[in-house]
Amino acid sequence: MEQQTTTAGKQMQPELLQPELAVNIGRMQQEFQNCSDIMYRSCSIGGVDRATLIYVDGMCDTRALDEFVLRPLQEYLRHDPLVDEHRDAELQGIFIPTLKLRAVYDAQEVIKGVLCGETAVLIEGNNFALLADLVKLEQRSIEEPTSEKVVRGPRDAFMESLRTNTTMLRRRIRSSKLKLESMTLGRLTETAIVIGYMEGIVKDSLVQEVKSRLQKIDIDGIIHSSNIEEYIEDKAFSPFPQIQNTERPDVAVSSLLEGKVIIITDNTPFVLILPMTYWSGLQAVDDYTDRFIYATFVRWIRYTFVHISLLLPSLYVALTTYHLQVIPTPLVVSIASAREGVPLPAVAEALIMEFIFEGLREAGIRLPQQVGPAVSIAGALVIGQAVVAAGIISTPMVIIVSLTGIASFAFPLYNLGTAYRMMRFPLLIIAGILGFYGIVLFLILLSVHMVTLKPFGVPYMAPYAPRSIGNLNDVLVRAPKYRMRKLLPWLTDGKTERFPKRGG
Amino acid sequence: MVRKIGLILLVFPLALTGCWDRQELNDQAIILGWGMDLMENGSYLATANLVLPLASQTGGQQGGEQGGRSGFMTESAYGRNNRDAQQNMQRKLSRVLFPGHRRNIFIGEKLAEQGVFSIMDEYGRSPLMRPRTNIFVVREGTAQEAMSLAYQLETNPAIAVQKIQEKSGASISRSLLDFYISANGTGCGVMPALILLPPEVKLDKKSKNDSPPQTTLGLYGAAVFNNRLKLAGYLKFDEYWVRLWMTNRLSQRAFTTIVNAVDADQPGGGAADALSGATKGQTVTVNVDNFKSHITPGFDGDRPSFRILLEGKGFIEENDSPLNLSQPGNVQKVEDRMNQYLEEKVERVVAKVQKEFKSDIFGLGDTIHRRHPYRWKKLASDWETLFPEVELDIKVKLNITGTGITAESLLPTRDGGEK
């Protein structure tokens, strides 16, 4: 335990390897005690162990190991007299030049290398180890994104492998301006992460800030990219996400071009984009692949549904229990007749139904595939039919709740949707106590909160508030691509335009 | 810490205010109509038309069982004014009376004769008052009679009269507000008048499923109130439009007049010929839907006079005269004849209002007020006596823009007409 904390701590004194192979092997075996996945392969000539290969089983390409390491080594040792000391350069010369090799003198570094999947070659009489990069990790193939579907657009999604993810970016941005700086985080997990940004667009201070916040993270393990998100967020207690996540390389690339910084985490198919603005959470990929007039129309539908998902149940409750005179007369008569005989007050009715709906949604996410239909049938029956037939819940309420439920899935960014879904409940209670007045009060406080959010110094509601006229053409409408030339002023220093004006 | 406490102290008063008048929908009796009658002993009888939520349920599982019940109920109570009666009525009702949807107010004829001044304050004072409320006088009857009568097309008679009023010329139905405005302007007021209309010809039900016309609620015209807000008299349905046209409120009306057969025989004849001997006449109907009125006050010394130009645009909807409408000259004849007819009609109605009612329901005084505010100050107090003597120069100018989808009639030859 004590040792582990020191290894992950600050740079410690190098622990040099010894020329004696047996000593080194003993050191390694002590380190990897009870680690059944560590493989030792000895290379003995004439009954004497002359060299040993150490690697993690399953992380190493064993065929390449045999062919490119073991065979030349054996060949060399057979013809080589037992010499006390070799030069590492000479030894490296015996392997084919394409093999990535490095000589390491520090035992700790050897251990680290082995754990990252490299193969350590220890040779008798040498106080160093050769680390061969034969890493081959099992990975799934590139698949379609599951949480961000598009009608028209690229079909590849980020995956767990960090290197594959950076490749996807590099394939899209073939410019040396795309910088991908790597880091490791987590005392025990030693998770590799990559910070990506576009040099020349991004604000230097933003990159510095991201790096310094990342360096401050002291944690035993990074399991998901969301661990990082929570560490470096400005206001962790806000319901709103301040760092965007995506599993789509095209989204990451377009954010990079806007001057944002991305963080790719090994073993997580979700890439973090920061700083996030509110409106980027409401922009879907399809907005940019559809024709822009239609995209604008759809965007406004989405904005409407955003408000429906937050307000509709509360408005219904406030209207029917406080402000009956606001509803048109024929509507009030039909609502009154539907509510006749319902034993619960409207606010309780709404709370119960919203609660059931959220429960169904929660159950639906982690449903084993085999029982899926059972729950959805029960849900549809319980919500849609039985409660109304039994006279416990009124029909308008079922319409309101299902409309609200649908609306809360219209968010392109899932965790922005959850923010709204959650706020619906306090708002409902306030609407039940204070009516319209309460709703307005809540919305004022919400607006105040939203405009005070400044993730990484960029106003959350930008470019709407504070206003930047040139950037509104991607917020209120979706202008054609050649019109969206302006960069968000808070994200860049100096450079304001992405490309020159069309035709001049 | 101080800031936090300050914030909490700031937030708490916000929660202290607000609407603590939460009232579930099922605990409210929604008033759609409100009626006031004057009783012999001087007290008022209030009648409320309430929504019966269960009965107005359409579709749904319970729909069939409720079919037999009517969609509304009426409740009544005596009281010394509106609020007093409402409170007295409440003791008979299990739900709170909710006047927020009170779109229609009925006033019995007796109360109208005695004067509505004593009851109309509440309709403008209540915070739940709707600006678009209609107020009606029930001619030759009480409000209660009118409100108790089931109306076949609508579930609720209160809604029905409101819609009838909207469909018969005046598109915006807000007669209460109009009444307040004119009472503060020239001092008098006008309300639509309702009447219980028995069927024109009484028919007996021969089998269970027959549906002969029944006694129903209808629009009689308008009740005119004088400066003391007492009923001065009624304008008939065919006279009320004059007031609407003059005050720019008329939206649509069809006019029918007789066109003399002589016209057809003398192409190019003037309007005078058309009017010469209207013995053997046939009718033409013009549907007008674009009304304008221009009232210009003038002064002959101190005596005010008015030039009134009434304009309208319309098309011929029915032509039972022998006129061949494919000839523009004949359309012109219809136009001339119609102008003449309407001018006469308007003059007659205006004279009736001036001489009989002595109430300036056309807002003529308002036009002086607008154009000559200083002169109006002198005139305002005497307007009641001045108005009946005021000279009016009335011109009607119709513009017929079409003859429907045919010009010539589809019928082959006409009696006395051209081939």
Short mmCIF file of C-alpha atoms in Angstrom, two decimals, chain B residues 136-137 139 160-171 190-195 197 200 217-224 233-245 250-256 291 341-342 345-346 349 352-353 357 361-362:
data_model
loop_
_atom_site.label_atom_id
_atom_site.label_comp_id
_atom_site.label_asym_id
_atom_site.label_seq_id
_atom_site.Cartn_x
_atom_site.Cartn_y
_atom_site.Cartn_z
CA PHE B 136 -78.72 41.33 -23.11
CA VAL B 137 -82.17 42.61 -22.36
CA ARG B 139 -87.88 41.66 -24.22
CA ALA B 160 -76.10 30.08 -27.78
CA VAL B 161 -77.19 33.71 -27.53
CA GLN B 162 -73.61 34.86 -27.56
CA LYS B 163 -73.02 32.95 -30.76
CA ILE B 164 -76.29 34.16 -32.30
CA GLN B 165 -75.19 37.71 -31.67
CA GLU B 166 -71.80 37.08 -33.24
CA LYS B 167 -73.39 35.55 -36.32
CA SER B 168 -75.88 38.33 -36.93
CA GLY B 169 -73.72 41.16 -38.08
CA ALA B 170 -71.57 42.30 -35.18
CA SER B 171 -68.46 40.21 -35.28
CA VAL B 190 -77.56 50.13 -26.23
CA MET B 191 -77.75 46.41 -25.55
CA PRO B 192 -78.79 43.54 -27.80
CA ALA B 193 -82.29 42.43 -26.97
CA LEU B 194 -83.42 38.82 -26.81
CA ILE B 195 -86.89 37.44 -27.12
CA LEU B 197 -89.62 33.18 -30.21
CA GLU B 200 -93.93 30.78 -36.84
CA LEU B 217 -84.34 32.12 -27.90
CA GLY B 218 -83.70 34.64 -30.62
CA LEU B 219 -82.31 38.06 -31.17
CA TYR B 220 -85.05 40.69 -31.23
CA GLY B 221 -82.87 43.66 -32.00
CA ALA B 222 -81.50 46.17 -29.57
CA ALA B 223 -82.67 47.82 -26.42
CA VAL B 224 -81.94 51.54 -26.28
CA GLY B 233 -87.37 51.47 -26.43
CA TYR B 234 -86.34 48.79 -28.85
CA LEU B 235 -84.84 48.73 -32.30
CA LYS B 236 -86.02 45.76 -34.34
CA PHE B 237 -83.60 43.31 -35.83
CA ASP B 238 -84.01 45.01 -39.22
CA GLU B 239 -83.25 48.39 -37.67
CA TYR B 240 -80.37 47.52 -35.41
CA TRP B 241 -77.89 47.26 -38.29
CA VAL B 242 -78.22 51.00 -38.87
CA ARG B 243 -76.63 51.63 -35.53
CA LEU B 244 -73.92 49.03 -36.18
CA TRP B 245 -73.12 50.49 -39.60
CA LEU B 250 -71.30 45.95 -38.83
CA SER B 251 -69.39 43.17 -40.49
CA GLN B 252 -71.86 41.52 -42.82
CA ARG B 253 -75.47 41.90 -43.85
CA ALA B 254 -77.65 41.13 -46.85
CA PHE B 255 -80.13 43.77 -48.03
CA THR B 256 -83.17 42.98 -50.10
CA PHE B 291 -68.81 48.59 -44.28
CA TYR B 341 -83.68 52.17 -50.46
CA LEU B 342 -80.99 52.11 -47.77
CA LYS B 345 -84.34 53.07 -44.33
CA VAL B 346 -81.50 54.70 -42.44
CA VAL B 349 -84.47 54.57 -38.17
CA LYS B 352 -87.13 57.09 -34.76
CA VAL B 353 -84.11 57.20 -32.48
CA PHE B 357 -85.75 57.55 -27.83
CA ILE B 361 -76.77 55.74 -29.74
CA PHE B 362 -74.92 56.52 -32.99
#
